[in-house]
Amino acid sequence: MAANPNPIPGSQVGVAYLRPNDNKIYGQNFDTYMHPASTLKVVTGLSAILYLGHDYTYKTNLEISSGALDSKGKLSVDKNGILKGNVLIRFAGDPSFTGNHYRTLLRNLKNANVSKIAGDVIIDVSRFAGLSKGNGWSWDDAPICFTAPAGAAIINRNCVFAQLKPNGLGRVATPVVSPSNPITITSDAVGVEQRKYGGNCELQADLFQKNQYHITGCVPVLANNKPWPLSLAVTDPDQWAVDWTAYLLKELNIKYEDIKIAHSRQDGYSTYAMIESKSLSELTKYMLYKSNNLYADAIAKTVAYEYYKLPATYGRTSQAIRSILSKYASINLGNTYMVDGNGLSPHNLVTPHKMLEILQFINLNDDKIEFIKLLPVADESGTLHWRGSTRNPPLAKNVTAKTGTIQNVSNLMGFMKTKNGVRIPFVFYTNSISYDQKTRDLVKYHRIASPHLGYERYVLEKIYDEKIMGKDF
């Protein structure tokens, strides 16, 4: 992407940056409230590292009624394989927990020769409460994994990967779902030539109760009727947990009386087995590299749960992050409006100035908090690997930052090593991006890079050269 000195007409650009050995803020519109999109994940990640630490882990427990364990912690199973008591799965909101993890956890019952649970299987989801999706999230994004809900129960990122197999031009395509995914997908999507796909003829997914999907619209017919990939978010994470539990217990040939969801903490149980996640440092790095929204919301809610020791709602999450940044970083978020932990909601509002303050705290304290290493590097990793504005010299390898994209918004903020080798923080926000329909479609279907990146590159190159916005350019 070549540098272009002209912003997209009608767009709103906010820039804030420091120059080497200079505490004055440079840029434009840096006190204007703008949509942060996924750059908000930096705020989530920082608060998590500050409060929970790099080594924090999630623990998903298999627990048994205390009376069904002997003094040595061994299951009391009779000669017929009957376990007398309830089994409880205590979900922790671990965003990395998978179906294979769950299978391993429940297999501990089979390994103890349990063939029947003479009681209920209780799924404790009490760590998180309230809505599992943030206010303002786009309704038409709901079926997409991009907006998978962060309930306390998370299995396979609360996302289903399936396929839609075309049956030729003009014919209805067939859904192909792995038996291990306890969902239903139906289709009346019709196969069309690849050149006709897009615009008014594209694939759409309708999501109904109990995680039922219906695919409509068009699907491109590729060579040999190659299947079209589907990634679909569940709408009900509690039902997802119930269905996975039923599926795995059937696979293990373990009978039970009922599966129940518990939204309040269940006591009177003892831990029998546990799945422990990787470190928070690794999970936060994945969240920032992949800009994964579910990871971000799960981490943000975990911060709130651990901070207040109360079920995490979106309201408590925002308050916890504000309090942590104030207490541990002396940062007052002020009038910043924070709805979620991932930046998906267009209701989120923050100034480039405030984000620069957060970045400068990281910059000055990174020897202690080790946060910058968790961010993508231009032309090298994560969402910055292929970003058109930064992938070529002199910006390549010299920009370590977080991207942020929602409809009509494209942001970048982080750190730049300038021409003199000094690391400085910068924020570059572009809101209200709008194109003619042809250009919009070309960008949407990845046929061209978004034209706004030309101006982004232009400004970043000037910051690299340590120039002053409004004076030197």
XYZ file of C-alpha atoms in Angstrom:
473
model
C 0.000 0.000 0.000
C 1.545 3.304 -1.118
C 1.443 6.305 1.191
C -1.289 8.833 0.399
C -1.314 12.305 2.002
C -5.110 12.563 1.764
C -7.557 10.935 4.208
C -10.769 9.349 2.941
C -13.286 12.186 2.382
C -15.744 12.427 5.276
C -13.779 10.119 7.568
C -12.852 11.120 11.100
C -9.193 10.749 11.946
C -7.780 10.959 15.471
C -4.023 10.838 15.985
C -1.981 11.015 19.185
C 1.717 10.315 19.568
C 4.862 11.300 21.428
C 8.233 12.184 19.974
C 11.551 10.956 21.402
C 12.498 12.715 24.646
C 9.402 14.923 24.440
C 6.317 14.598 26.653
C 4.157 16.903 24.524
C 1.273 15.184 22.712
C 1.229 15.604 18.936
C -1.479 14.753 16.417
C -5.020 15.881 15.733
C -8.485 15.344 17.221
C -6.850 13.494 20.113
C -9.473 14.622 22.624
C -12.382 13.511 20.409
C -14.316 10.447 21.599
C -14.115 7.725 18.983
C -14.925 4.023 18.581
C -11.879 2.005 19.695
C -12.966 -1.333 18.162
C -10.453 -4.081 19.012
C -7.793 -1.690 20.305
C -9.884 -1.953 23.490
C -8.332 -5.412 23.885
C -5.133 -3.673 24.994
C -7.053 -2.219 27.946
C -8.489 -5.652 28.755
C -5.119 -7.368 28.452
C -3.306 -4.767 30.529
C -5.821 -4.902 33.382
C -5.632 -8.719 33.384
C -1.830 -8.796 33.530
C -1.726 -6.081 36.197
C -4.243 -7.774 38.487
C -4.011 -11.515 37.771
C -0.401 -11.776 36.610
C 1.200 -13.631 33.712
C 1.027 -17.018 35.466
C -2.694 -17.065 36.268
C -4.515 -20.136 34.907
C -8.118 -21.265 34.484
C -9.215 -24.468 36.212
C -12.245 -26.421 34.980
C -13.218 -28.937 37.669
C -14.958 -32.280 37.745
C -16.442 -32.419 41.232
C -18.360 -35.088 43.120
C -20.842 -34.907 45.991
C -18.640 -34.996 49.080
C -20.367 -38.107 50.404
C -19.447 -40.049 47.257
C -15.708 -39.755 47.915
C -13.826 -41.758 50.532
C -11.169 -40.334 52.843
C -8.487 -40.906 50.198
C -10.427 -39.034 47.517
C -11.429 -42.233 45.725
C -14.859 -42.533 44.135
C -17.388 -44.719 45.950
C -18.559 -46.899 43.069
C -20.406 -50.150 43.754
C -19.789 -53.426 41.936
C -22.377 -52.500 39.312
C -20.535 -49.295 38.433
C -23.083 -47.046 40.130
C -21.901 -43.762 41.608
C -24.375 -42.611 44.247
C -24.384 -38.853 44.217
C -24.298 -35.863 41.911
C -21.505 -34.950 39.544
C -20.708 -31.270 39.079
C -18.773 -29.601 36.273
C -17.514 -26.231 37.477
C -16.804 -24.153 34.389
C -14.383 -21.268 34.830
C -14.819 -19.256 31.633
C -11.636 -20.714 30.130
C -11.640 -19.477 26.502
C -9.192 -22.207 25.459
C -11.263 -25.140 26.800
C -12.029 -27.641 24.023
C -14.219 -30.656 23.408
C -11.142 -32.857 23.791
C -10.400 -31.254 27.148
C -13.967 -32.006 28.220
C -13.684 -35.589 27.002
C -10.493 -36.031 29.024
C -12.142 -34.555 32.111
C -15.214 -36.805 31.955
C -13.149 -39.871 31.097
C -11.974 -39.810 34.716
C -15.400 -41.198 35.588
C -15.019 -44.035 33.107
C -11.529 -44.763 34.403
C -13.060 -45.159 37.870
C -15.468 -47.780 36.421
C -18.535 -45.531 36.625
C -21.291 -46.763 34.312
C -24.179 -44.932 35.954
C -24.545 -41.755 37.986
C -27.352 -42.263 40.487
C -27.971 -38.547 40.579
C -27.753 -35.468 38.399
C -24.963 -33.951 36.358
C -24.872 -30.288 37.335
C -23.159 -27.672 35.178
C -22.072 -24.752 37.350
C -21.815 -21.551 35.269
C -21.997 -19.171 38.220
C -18.745 -17.264 37.596
C -20.385 -15.148 34.886
C -23.873 -13.656 34.978
C -26.169 -11.509 32.881
C -25.921 -11.192 29.115
C -23.323 -13.252 27.241
C -23.159 -10.663 24.440
C -22.549 -6.951 24.856
C -25.028 -4.140 24.292
C -24.873 -2.845 20.744
C -23.368 -5.929 19.133
C -24.713 -6.152 15.608
C -27.637 -8.590 15.372
C -26.639 -9.732 11.874
C -23.202 -10.770 13.172
C -24.818 -13.020 15.798
C -24.465 -16.317 13.850
C -20.760 -15.716 13.120
C -17.889 -17.005 15.291
C -16.609 -13.432 15.325
C -19.264 -12.760 17.999
C -19.340 -16.063 19.893
C -20.814 -15.523 23.377
C -18.490 -15.621 26.381
C -20.505 -17.547 28.938
C -18.810 -19.302 31.844
C -19.144 -22.508 29.829
C -16.918 -22.293 26.771
C -16.261 -25.325 24.585
C -14.371 -25.028 21.295
C -14.620 -21.222 21.537
C -18.436 -21.629 21.488
C -18.105 -21.948 17.759
C -19.004 -24.631 15.228
C -16.863 -25.332 12.185
C -18.865 -27.115 9.506
C -19.166 -27.200 5.714
C -21.739 -26.544 3.019
C -21.315 -28.904 0.097
C -22.679 -27.587 -3.232
C -24.595 -30.064 -5.368
C -24.156 -28.123 -8.608
C -25.467 -24.875 -10.078
C -29.046 -24.059 -9.116
C -29.270 -26.888 -6.599
C -29.574 -26.700 -2.828
C -26.279 -27.268 -0.996
C -25.982 -29.892 1.745
C -24.698 -29.097 5.265
C -21.898 -31.352 6.488
C -21.519 -31.410 10.280
C -19.149 -33.504 12.364
C -21.033 -35.938 14.637
C -19.062 -34.458 17.534
C -20.861 -31.120 17.141
C -24.227 -31.378 18.937
C -26.076 -28.957 16.647
C -28.547 -28.952 13.778
C -27.916 -27.207 10.438
C -30.451 -27.036 7.616
C -30.012 -25.350 4.257
C -31.827 -23.939 1.258
C -28.729 -22.110 -0.047
C -28.434 -22.483 -3.835
C -25.206 -23.022 -5.774
C -24.126 -20.223 -8.152
C -21.099 -19.486 -10.329
C -18.240 -18.032 -8.350
C -18.280 -14.773 -10.349
C -21.918 -14.205 -9.381
C -21.297 -14.620 -5.666
C -21.428 -11.405 -3.635
C -23.543 -8.269 -3.534
C -27.160 -9.433 -3.529
C -26.203 -13.088 -3.714
C -24.254 -14.248 -0.706
C -24.476 -16.771 2.095
C -26.585 -15.963 5.147
C -27.095 -17.846 8.392
C -30.146 -17.658 10.629
C -29.633 -18.748 14.222
C -32.545 -20.040 16.270
C -33.082 -21.276 19.816
C -31.089 -24.223 21.140
C -28.296 -23.556 18.649
C -30.189 -24.498 15.515
C -28.959 -22.949 12.240
C -30.556 -22.430 8.861
C -28.397 -21.430 5.879
C -29.975 -19.373 3.080
C -28.885 -17.374 0.023
C -26.152 -18.434 -2.375
C -22.997 -20.504 -2.175
C -20.296 -20.405 -4.873
C -19.756 -23.653 -6.763
C -16.020 -24.297 -6.873
C -14.066 -26.963 -8.761
C -15.256 -30.493 -7.953
C -18.060 -29.009 -5.819
C -15.474 -28.211 -3.151
C -17.235 -27.656 0.212
C -17.642 -24.095 1.472
C -16.425 -23.607 5.074
C -18.844 -22.442 7.751
C -17.965 -20.973 11.144
C -21.044 -20.421 13.289
C -21.366 -19.001 16.799
C -23.643 -20.672 19.297
C -26.405 -18.468 20.641
C -26.954 -20.290 23.935
C -23.708 -21.307 25.690
C -25.612 -23.015 28.518
C -27.460 -25.272 26.069
C -24.170 -25.869 24.270
C -22.670 -27.142 27.540
C -25.696 -29.366 28.226
C -25.591 -30.862 24.727
C -21.844 -31.481 24.852
C -22.195 -33.120 28.251
C -24.936 -35.421 27.010
C -22.950 -36.276 23.891
C -19.769 -37.154 25.783
C -21.494 -39.170 28.502
C -23.246 -41.181 25.799
C -19.904 -41.693 24.060
C -18.455 -42.937 27.364
C -21.533 -45.113 27.959
C -22.300 -43.478 31.297
C -25.951 -43.138 32.275
C -27.329 -40.380 34.513
C -30.659 -39.056 35.764
C -30.603 -35.478 34.413
C -28.323 -32.648 33.309
C -29.013 -29.319 34.984
C -27.620 -25.802 34.705
C -26.769 -23.970 37.939
C -26.440 -20.175 37.766
C -25.613 -19.852 41.471
C -22.528 -21.372 43.033
C -22.995 -24.974 44.125
C -21.276 -26.004 47.339
C -20.889 -29.380 49.014
C -18.686 -30.887 46.316
C -15.079 -32.044 46.240
C -12.743 -31.782 43.256
C -11.958 -35.131 41.676
C -10.230 -34.052 38.465
C -9.282 -30.816 36.769
C -8.218 -29.360 33.419
C -5.844 -26.417 33.795
C -5.324 -23.896 31.011
C -2.111 -22.429 29.707
C -0.912 -19.270 31.416
C -2.806 -15.988 31.156
C 0.237 -14.579 29.377
C -0.173 -17.124 26.557
C -3.939 -16.638 26.391
C -3.580 -12.852 26.298
C -0.992 -13.099 23.528
C -3.376 -15.278 21.504
C -6.174 -12.783 22.141
C -4.056 -9.867 20.919
C -2.428 -11.701 17.988
C -5.698 -13.107 16.647
C -7.885 -10.245 17.908
C -10.153 -12.963 19.284
C -13.320 -11.433 20.704
C -14.386 -14.392 22.834
C -10.963 -14.587 24.503
C -11.122 -10.855 25.228
C -14.566 -10.956 26.832
C -13.746 -14.118 28.800
C -10.526 -12.561 30.124
C -12.284 -9.280 30.938
C -15.068 -11.072 32.830
C -12.509 -13.192 34.669
C -10.814 -9.994 35.849
C -14.175 -8.824 37.221
C -14.937 -12.168 38.912
C -11.554 -12.349 40.595
C -11.637 -8.668 41.579
C -15.087 -8.651 43.183
C -15.507 -12.392 43.923
C -19.002 -11.995 42.482
C -20.544 -13.251 39.232
C -19.105 -11.158 36.396
C -21.570 -9.032 34.447
C -20.608 -6.522 31.775
C -21.261 -3.716 34.266
C -18.973 -5.249 36.905
C -16.361 -5.917 34.233
C -16.186 -2.266 33.233
C -16.002 -1.141 36.860
C -13.284 -3.659 37.709
C -11.098 -2.575 34.798
C -11.536 1.089 35.717
C -10.606 0.386 39.332
C -7.562 -1.739 38.452
C -6.156 0.842 36.032
C -6.672 3.563 38.632
C -5.085 1.576 41.469
C -2.196 -0.096 39.649
C -1.426 2.368 36.852
C -2.798 5.714 38.150
C -4.927 5.933 34.995
C -8.397 7.468 35.308
C -10.577 6.388 32.394
C -12.803 9.397 33.019
C -15.619 9.730 30.490
C -14.485 6.684 28.530
C -17.558 4.567 27.790
C -16.737 0.869 27.994
C -19.470 -1.653 27.204
C -17.489 -4.874 26.665
C -13.953 -6.187 26.845
C -13.366 -6.797 23.157
C -14.438 -3.571 21.428
C -17.242 -5.119 19.379
C -19.887 -2.671 20.538
C -20.107 0.627 18.646
C -21.256 2.107 21.963
C -17.648 2.006 23.250
C -16.061 5.466 23.222
C -12.548 6.607 24.145
C -10.197 9.392 23.103
C -6.852 8.788 21.368
C -5.371 10.908 24.172
C -6.546 8.429 26.834
C -5.277 5.465 24.836
C -1.925 7.216 24.465
C -1.794 7.629 28.255
C -2.342 3.865 28.633
C 0.335 3.093 26.043
C 2.817 5.431 27.700
C 2.279 3.668 31.022
C 3.100 0.383 29.284
C 6.093 1.971 27.557
C 7.587 3.270 30.795
C 6.893 0.129 32.836
C 7.401 -2.668 30.338
C 10.533 -3.921 32.057
C 8.233 -4.905 34.953
C 4.918 -5.789 33.279
C 6.329 -7.333 30.057
C 3.303 -6.454 27.979
C 4.714 -5.250 24.650
C 5.976 -8.753 23.816
C 2.329 -9.875 23.693
C 1.469 -7.563 20.761
C 1.719 -8.363 17.021
C 4.682 -7.059 15.008
C 4.317 -5.475 11.562
C 5.187 -7.788 8.645
C 5.787 -10.595 11.126
C 2.893 -11.734 13.314
C -0.775 -11.630 14.194
C -3.144 -9.158 12.569
C -0.172 -6.952 11.646
C 1.450 -9.609 9.493
C -0.288 -8.499 6.304
C -1.590 -5.014 7.150
C -1.004 -2.942 4.020
C 0.014 0.227 5.842
C 2.881 -1.300 7.834
C 4.205 -4.379 6.053
C 6.926 -2.604 4.017
C 10.030 -0.661 5.151
C 10.579 1.503 7.062
C 7.556 0.490 9.160
C 7.926 -3.291 8.826
C 9.353 -4.819 12.021
C 9.384 -1.342 13.610
C 5.677 -1.235 14.546
C 4.348 -3.363 17.423
C 0.653 -2.660 17.782
C -3.002 -3.704 18.005
C -5.452 -3.317 15.159
C -9.134 -2.493 15.636
C -11.823 -3.041 13.017
C -15.604 -2.916 13.063
C -18.006 -1.596 10.429
C -16.714 1.772 9.122
C -13.889 1.805 11.703
C -10.221 0.911 11.291
C -7.720 1.697 14.039
C -4.128 1.008 14.955
C -2.304 1.790 18.180
C 0.855 0.645 19.847
C 4.556 1.358 19.636
C 6.965 2.436 16.945
C 10.728 2.363 16.840
C 11.555 5.645 15.091
C 14.388 6.312 12.657
C 16.661 7.039 15.613
C 15.787 3.752 17.314
C 13.601 5.241 20.066
C 10.383 3.428 21.024
C 7.391 5.776 21.210
C 3.642 5.182 21.681
C 1.143 6.188 19.002
C -2.607 6.028 18.346
C -4.103 6.273 14.862
C -7.900 6.053 14.732
C -10.031 6.257 11.596
C -13.806 6.298 12.152
C -16.706 6.981 9.758
C -15.043 5.307 6.766
C -17.433 5.084 3.826
C -16.921 4.241 0.149
C -19.018 3.946 -2.981
C -20.730 0.557 -3.303
C -18.242 -0.846 -5.824
C -15.238 -0.021 -3.635
C -17.055 -1.268 -0.534
C -17.695 -4.652 -2.190
C -14.087 -4.925 -3.414
C -12.844 -4.305 0.126
C -15.424 -6.635 1.705
C -14.465 -9.567 -0.527
C -10.719 -8.879 -0.085
C -10.142 -7.996 -3.724
C -8.393 -4.751 -2.818
C -6.865 -3.319 0.345
C -8.948 -0.673 2.051
C -7.961 2.712 0.495
C -7.845 4.394 3.914
C -4.622 2.501 4.671
C -2.736 4.809 2.302
C -3.268 7.789 4.597
C -2.522 5.653 7.646
C 0.826 4.740 6.109
C 1.541 8.361 5.233
C 1.051 9.552 8.817
C 2.927 6.617 10.351
C 5.920 7.233 8.093
C 6.005 10.851 9.275
C 5.829 9.700 12.902
C 8.693 7.294 12.134
C 10.653 10.268 10.792
C 9.876 12.114 14.059
C 7.949 14.867 12.255
C 5.320 17.111 13.847
C 1.734 16.784 12.581
C 0.288 20.133 11.638
C 3.725 21.686 11.190
C 5.939 19.359 9.131
C 3.062 17.550 7.384
